[in-house]
Amino acid sequence: MSQFENSLFDNLMVGEYAGEGDLIQLITDEEDDQNGKEILKEEIPILSVRNTVLFPGVVIPITVGRQRSIKLVKKAQKGDKMIGVCAQINPNNDDPAWEDIYQVGTLAKIIKMIVLPDGNTTIIIQGKKRFKIREQVTDDPYFIAKVDFLDENFPKSSKKIQALEESLKDAATRILHLNPEIPREAQVALDNIDNTPFLTHFLSSNINAPVESKQRLLEINDGVERATLLLEFMMKDIQMLELKSEIQKKVHTDIDQQQRDYFLRQQMKVLQTELGEEGPEKEVEDLRARGAKKNWPAEVAKHFEKELDKILRINPSAAEYPIALNYAETMVELPWNEFTQDNFDLKHAKEILDADHFGLEKVKERIIEYLAVLKLKNDLKGPILCLYGPPGVGKTSLGKSIAAALGRKYIRMSLGGLHDEAEIRGHRKTYVGAMPGKIIQNMKKVKISNPVFVLDEIDKLSSDFRGDPSSAFLEVLDPEQNFAFLDNYLEVEYDLSKVLFIATANSLDTIQPALRDRMEIIEVTGYTQEEKVEIAKRHLVPKQRKEHGLKANQIRFDKSALVKIIEDYTRESGVRNLERAIGKVVRNIAKSIAMEEEYEPKINAEAVRKILGSEMFDKETYQDNSVAGVVTGLAWTSVGGEILFIESSLSRGKGKLTLSGQLGDVMKESAMTALSYLKSQAEHLEIDHRVFDQYDLHIHVPAGAVPKDGPSAGITMLTAMASVYTQRKVKAKVAMTGEISLIGKVMPVGGIKEKILAAKRAGIKEIILCKKNKRDIEEIDEQYIKGIDFHFVDKVSEVLDIALLKSKVDKPLRFSFQSEAKTAE
């Protein structure tokens, strides 16, 4: 709709703006002269407006937002309410100067001023008289200029003026008829305008023309010339409206033809049905009708129609027919831009995560942050989450909880053992038995374009002569590419950008570097004993009770029973074996109930041992300090933290160092580094240097069948060596962990939380750590470290000062040295 069409009727009914009930007050020549004596001043304030040209007699609303303009309007409102209005040459200029406004404008009177809640001010003004700027007085605080007022140069009465006036009204009437949306009252109002100057001003204000053309009309002094140019603009507008009308009629005719064809096809279908001749056309038409309801891109719709037309040309008995039909069915069964509404209530999401998973606070916090960003951005162009951690800690179920929190559908794809690239990208449909890849198959199954898609065990992907599936995932998991995922079978681009992909992995070493770079790794650590007890109470016991058909009053586990199962029958980071053990206890009770035997519903530690048999694992406890060279260390394993004993002994020999306990290369290097440092500090520690040459040192780490490696036993080995060489006691109930350097510095290590919890379970009271590990202690819940004293050190000498007592062991080793001469022999 043109500007004329939009505002013709509104501008006629001025009373709504001015608070009056009359139409626009027309200004006659006599009234204009009289007004000039009373209100026309030589010096007036100038208001610059954008995208608007004000004409005399016309009422328009203007929103004033610039501070300079607001000051001008408020000043004028308090005074005579008269302002000059000039159009801006460049509407994009927020701070125009004198040279940025047209020099011919219209004197206007402020009819009403409204201050809006957002701070902007709207004024309703009526044009009074044209003027031209003669002299620029000032531009601070707003424009003020001296002006010369321009008279309306219209002949009093002539046939030419009469003809122009009638032509203008006819053109306006034509525009009104071409657009039936304009109210009929507009024609009545137009017929009542009998003032030629006002008619030209009014129509000039509402024609569909750019600001430059309207300004040109305003600047023309000769009334006949202005009316002639206005008529030219209106005729162009009429031509445009007539052209639009013709186009609409043509489109309507095309639609009628389509409807005719549709009815003929429907009649043919009825005849075929009556004759019992429902053939292949019926299947194709059904697919076409289903495709018409799909919200797919235009190019996909075109491709689909082309495939249907191809099917109609194929003989139904040909081998290609079922292939083409299956392909079309696959396309129409896929979800195309069909979404579920996301629930971005983050408090609700946190409640679901807390209800489904106990502990894992950092992981849940990171997931909430991810959902918060998704809520604010409303797109998924960010890193793909990869939950990394040991088995059984709840990585896959976290994905299900995220889906429940968002209100999305959930789908899981297991990647373990996948080694064919075609499983991801699909086969080309020219092959026998071709089908889409698993990504497209799962999207077809879930029937929604924005599910939560869990890629389980992404580290178990393998490759062979059939391709590398992990390379195919580079496109799937890249937000910059997956909006146009191309499956070999589908042949058209499919948008995966709205899918929330979550990968899980047990190890990062086997993931291709480029694929790992596309994912944000979130480590899901193992559960502590306290967390396992809570998980068992809240989730595992109720689940097993329900699965075995028992009621809450038929079996109850006390805390001692759960601790017994966790410590003596399971050794894992997750809770899978814990659930199996609980299930075995519940089954035993279920058997007793089914056989109507007497049983005790309350399960304690003694009942657990009776049902599950002898303990499978021994709990490591602190050993006393009566023997020199035995020091308690702290270790991290894939099943959590453990205490580790470093044992050392001396025997006569030639200074040989022996290491046992299936130690890795890093651990062996730590032992050699510790021994070298000890030799360099022998005098300071009051160690006779001859002991290094005449006694062999043996270091052993028990549980020799379990491989051990890592640098964190460095200070433990050094303390064990220092204790055995000096025969000094090690402080009771102290443990330590940290890496050492050759110059005696203590360096930080990882797995602090798990190590601290293992130390507490073993009865350790003091722990020695590197100063830089203090930040890890601050992140642990205070209830888990209560009762433990921490010593944060920077040098090895500080470790020995804390760990070694001045007193010697009960039965110290008596060193005896051969003479140097005999040694030389």
CSV table of C-alpha atoms in Angstrom, one decimal, residues 629-807:
chain,number,residue,atom,x,y,z
A,629,GLY,CA,61.6,-46.8,55.0
A,630,VAL,CA,57.8,-47.4,54.8
A,631,VAL,CA,55.9,-44.3,53.8
A,632,THR,CA,52.2,-43.8,52.8
A,633,GLY,CA,51.6,-42.2,49.5
A,634,LEU,CA,48.4,-41.2,47.7
A,635,ALA,CA,47.5,-42.5,44.2
A,636,TRP,CA,44.7,-42.0,41.7
A,637,THR,CA,43.3,-44.9,39.7
A,638,SER,CA,40.5,-45.3,37.2
A,639,VAL,CA,38.3,-46.6,40.1
A,640,GLY,CA,39.1,-43.6,42.4
A,641,GLY,CA,41.7,-42.7,44.9
A,642,GLU,CA,43.8,-45.2,46.9
A,643,ILE,CA,46.6,-45.1,49.5
A,644,LEU,CA,49.9,-46.5,48.3
A,645,PHE,CA,52.7,-47.9,50.4
A,646,ILE,CA,56.3,-47.3,49.3
A,647,GLU,CA,58.6,-49.8,51.0
A,648,SER,CA,62.4,-49.5,50.9
A,649,SER,CA,65.1,-51.7,52.4
A,650,LEU,CA,69.0,-51.8,52.5
A,651,SER,CA,71.3,-54.8,52.1
A,652,ARG,CA,75.0,-55.1,51.7
A,653,GLY,CA,76.1,-54.8,48.1
A,654,LYS,CA,77.6,-52.3,45.7
A,655,GLY,CA,75.1,-49.5,45.7
A,656,LYS,CA,72.6,-51.1,43.3
A,657,LEU,CA,69.1,-49.7,43.0
A,658,THR,CA,66.2,-52.2,42.5
A,659,LEU,CA,62.6,-51.3,41.7
A,660,SER,CA,59.7,-53.7,41.9
A,661,GLY,CA,55.9,-53.6,41.9
A,662,GLN,CA,55.4,-53.3,38.1
A,663,LEU,CA,56.3,-49.6,38.0
A,664,GLY,CA,56.1,-47.6,34.8
A,665,ASP,CA,58.9,-45.5,33.3
A,666,VAL,CA,57.8,-42.3,34.9
A,667,MET,CA,57.7,-43.8,38.3
A,668,LYS,CA,61.2,-45.4,37.9
A,669,GLU,CA,62.5,-42.0,36.8
A,670,SER,CA,61.0,-40.4,40.0
A,671,ALA,CA,62.9,-43.0,42.1
A,672,MET,CA,66.3,-42.2,40.4
A,673,THR,CA,65.6,-38.5,40.7
A,674,ALA,CA,64.9,-38.9,44.4
A,675,LEU,CA,68.1,-41.0,45.0
A,676,SER,CA,70.3,-38.4,43.1
A,677,TYR,CA,68.8,-35.6,45.2
A,678,LEU,CA,69.4,-37.6,48.4
A,679,LYS,CA,73.1,-38.2,47.5
A,680,SER,CA,73.6,-34.5,46.9
A,681,GLN,CA,72.1,-33.7,50.3
A,682,ALA,CA,73.7,-36.6,52.3
A,683,GLU,CA,75.9,-34.3,54.4
A,684,HIS,CA,72.9,-32.1,55.3
A,685,LEU,CA,70.8,-35.1,56.3
A,686,GLU,CA,73.7,-36.7,58.3
A,687,ILE,CA,74.0,-39.7,56.0
A,688,ASP,CA,77.4,-41.3,55.6
A,689,HIS,CA,78.2,-41.2,51.9
A,690,ARG,CA,79.7,-44.6,52.0
A,691,VAL,CA,76.2,-46.2,52.5
A,692,PHE,CA,75.4,-45.3,48.8
A,693,ASP,CA,78.3,-47.4,47.6
A,694,GLN,CA,78.3,-50.3,50.0
A,695,TYR,CA,74.6,-51.0,50.4
A,696,ASP,CA,72.0,-51.9,47.8
A,697,LEU,CA,68.7,-50.1,47.9
A,698,HIS,CA,65.4,-52.0,47.0
A,699,ILE,CA,62.2,-50.0,46.6
A,700,HIS,CA,58.9,-52.0,46.3
A,701,VAL,CA,55.3,-50.9,45.8
A,702,PRO,CA,52.9,-53.6,47.0
A,703,ALA,CA,50.1,-55.0,44.8
A,704,GLY,CA,52.8,-56.1,42.2
A,705,ALA,CA,50.2,-57.4,39.8
A,706,VAL,CA,48.7,-54.0,39.3
A,707,PRO,CA,50.7,-51.7,36.9
A,708,LYS,CA,51.5,-48.3,38.4
A,709,ASP,CA,52.9,-45.2,36.8
A,710,GLY,CA,52.9,-41.4,37.2
A,711,PRO,CA,55.1,-38.7,38.9
A,712,SER,CA,52.9,-38.2,42.0
A,713,ALA,CA,54.9,-40.7,44.1
A,714,GLY,CA,58.1,-38.6,43.9
A,715,ILE,CA,58.1,-37.1,47.4
A,716,THR,CA,56.8,-40.4,48.9
A,717,MET,CA,59.8,-42.3,47.4
A,718,LEU,CA,62.2,-39.6,48.6
A,719,THR,CA,60.8,-39.8,52.1
A,720,ALA,CA,61.1,-43.6,52.1
A,721,MET,CA,64.7,-43.4,51.0
A,722,ALA,CA,65.6,-40.7,53.6
A,723,SER,CA,63.9,-42.8,56.3
A,724,VAL,CA,65.8,-46.0,55.5
A,725,TYR,CA,69.2,-44.2,55.1
A,726,THR,CA,68.8,-42.2,58.3
A,727,GLN,CA,66.8,-44.9,60.2
A,728,ARG,CA,64.5,-42.1,61.4
A,729,LYS,CA,60.9,-42.8,62.1
A,730,VAL,CA,58.2,-41.4,59.8
A,731,LYS,CA,55.5,-39.3,61.5
A,732,ALA,CA,52.4,-41.4,62.4
A,733,LYS,CA,49.3,-41.2,60.2
A,734,VAL,CA,50.8,-38.9,57.6
A,735,ALA,CA,50.5,-39.3,53.8
A,736,MET,CA,51.8,-37.4,50.8
A,737,THR,CA,51.7,-36.9,47.1
A,738,GLY,CA,53.7,-34.7,44.8
A,739,GLU,CA,56.3,-34.7,42.0
A,740,ILE,CA,59.9,-33.8,42.7
A,741,SER,CA,62.6,-32.2,40.6
A,742,LEU,CA,66.3,-32.8,40.6
A,743,ILE,CA,67.0,-29.6,42.5
A,744,GLY,CA,64.5,-30.4,45.2
A,745,LYS,CA,61.3,-28.5,44.2
A,746,VAL,CA,57.9,-30.1,44.9
A,747,MET,CA,55.5,-29.8,41.9
A,748,PRO,CA,51.7,-30.2,41.8
A,749,VAL,CA,49.8,-33.3,40.7
A,750,GLY,CA,46.3,-34.2,39.8
A,751,GLY,CA,43.4,-36.3,41.2
A,752,ILE,CA,43.6,-34.5,44.6
A,753,LYS,CA,39.9,-34.9,45.5
A,754,GLU,CA,40.0,-38.7,45.1
A,755,LYS,CA,43.3,-39.0,46.9
A,756,ILE,CA,42.1,-37.0,49.9
A,757,LEU,CA,39.0,-39.1,50.2
A,758,ALA,CA,41.1,-42.3,50.1
A,759,ALA,CA,43.4,-40.9,52.8
A,760,LYS,CA,40.4,-40.1,55.0
A,761,ARG,CA,39.0,-43.6,54.6
A,762,ALA,CA,42.4,-45.1,55.6
A,763,GLY,CA,42.6,-43.0,58.8
A,764,ILE,CA,45.2,-40.6,57.7
A,765,LYS,CA,45.4,-37.4,59.8
A,766,GLU,CA,48.0,-35.3,58.0
A,767,ILE,CA,48.6,-34.8,54.3
A,768,ILE,CA,51.6,-33.1,52.6
A,769,LEU,CA,50.9,-31.4,49.2
A,770,CYS,CA,52.5,-28.9,46.9
A,771,LYS,CA,51.5,-25.3,47.5
A,772,LYS,CA,50.0,-25.1,44.1
A,773,ASN,CA,47.6,-27.9,44.9
A,774,LYS,CA,46.0,-25.6,47.6
A,775,ARG,CA,43.5,-24.5,45.0
A,776,ASP,CA,42.3,-28.1,44.6
A,777,ILE,CA,41.6,-28.4,48.3
A,778,GLU,CA,39.5,-25.2,48.2
A,779,GLU,CA,37.2,-26.8,45.7
A,780,ILE,CA,36.4,-29.9,47.9
A,781,ASP,CA,33.4,-29.8,50.1
A,782,GLU,CA,34.4,-29.1,53.7
A,783,GLN,CA,32.6,-32.2,55.0
A,784,TYR,CA,35.0,-34.4,53.1
A,785,ILE,CA,38.2,-33.0,54.5
A,786,LYS,CA,37.1,-32.3,58.1
A,787,GLY,CA,39.7,-33.8,60.6
A,788,ILE,CA,42.7,-33.7,58.2
A,789,ASP,CA,45.6,-31.3,58.6
A,790,PHE,CA,47.2,-30.1,55.3
A,791,HIS,CA,50.8,-29.1,54.9
A,792,PHE,CA,51.6,-27.2,51.7
A,793,VAL,CA,55.2,-27.3,50.8
A,794,ASP,CA,57.4,-25.9,48.1
A,795,LYS,CA,60.7,-27.7,48.7
A,796,VAL,CA,61.7,-31.3,49.4
A,797,SER,CA,63.5,-30.2,52.6
A,798,GLU,CA,60.2,-29.0,54.0
A,799,VAL,CA,58.7,-32.5,53.3
A,800,LEU,CA,61.4,-34.2,55.2
A,801,ASP,CA,61.2,-31.8,58.1
A,802,ILE,CA,57.5,-32.5,58.5
A,803,ALA,CA,57.5,-36.3,57.7
A,804,LEU,CA,60.7,-37.5,59.5
A,805,LEU,CA,61.0,-37.5,63.3
A,806,LYS,CA,64.3,-37.0,65.1
A,807,SER,CA,64.0,-40.3,66.9
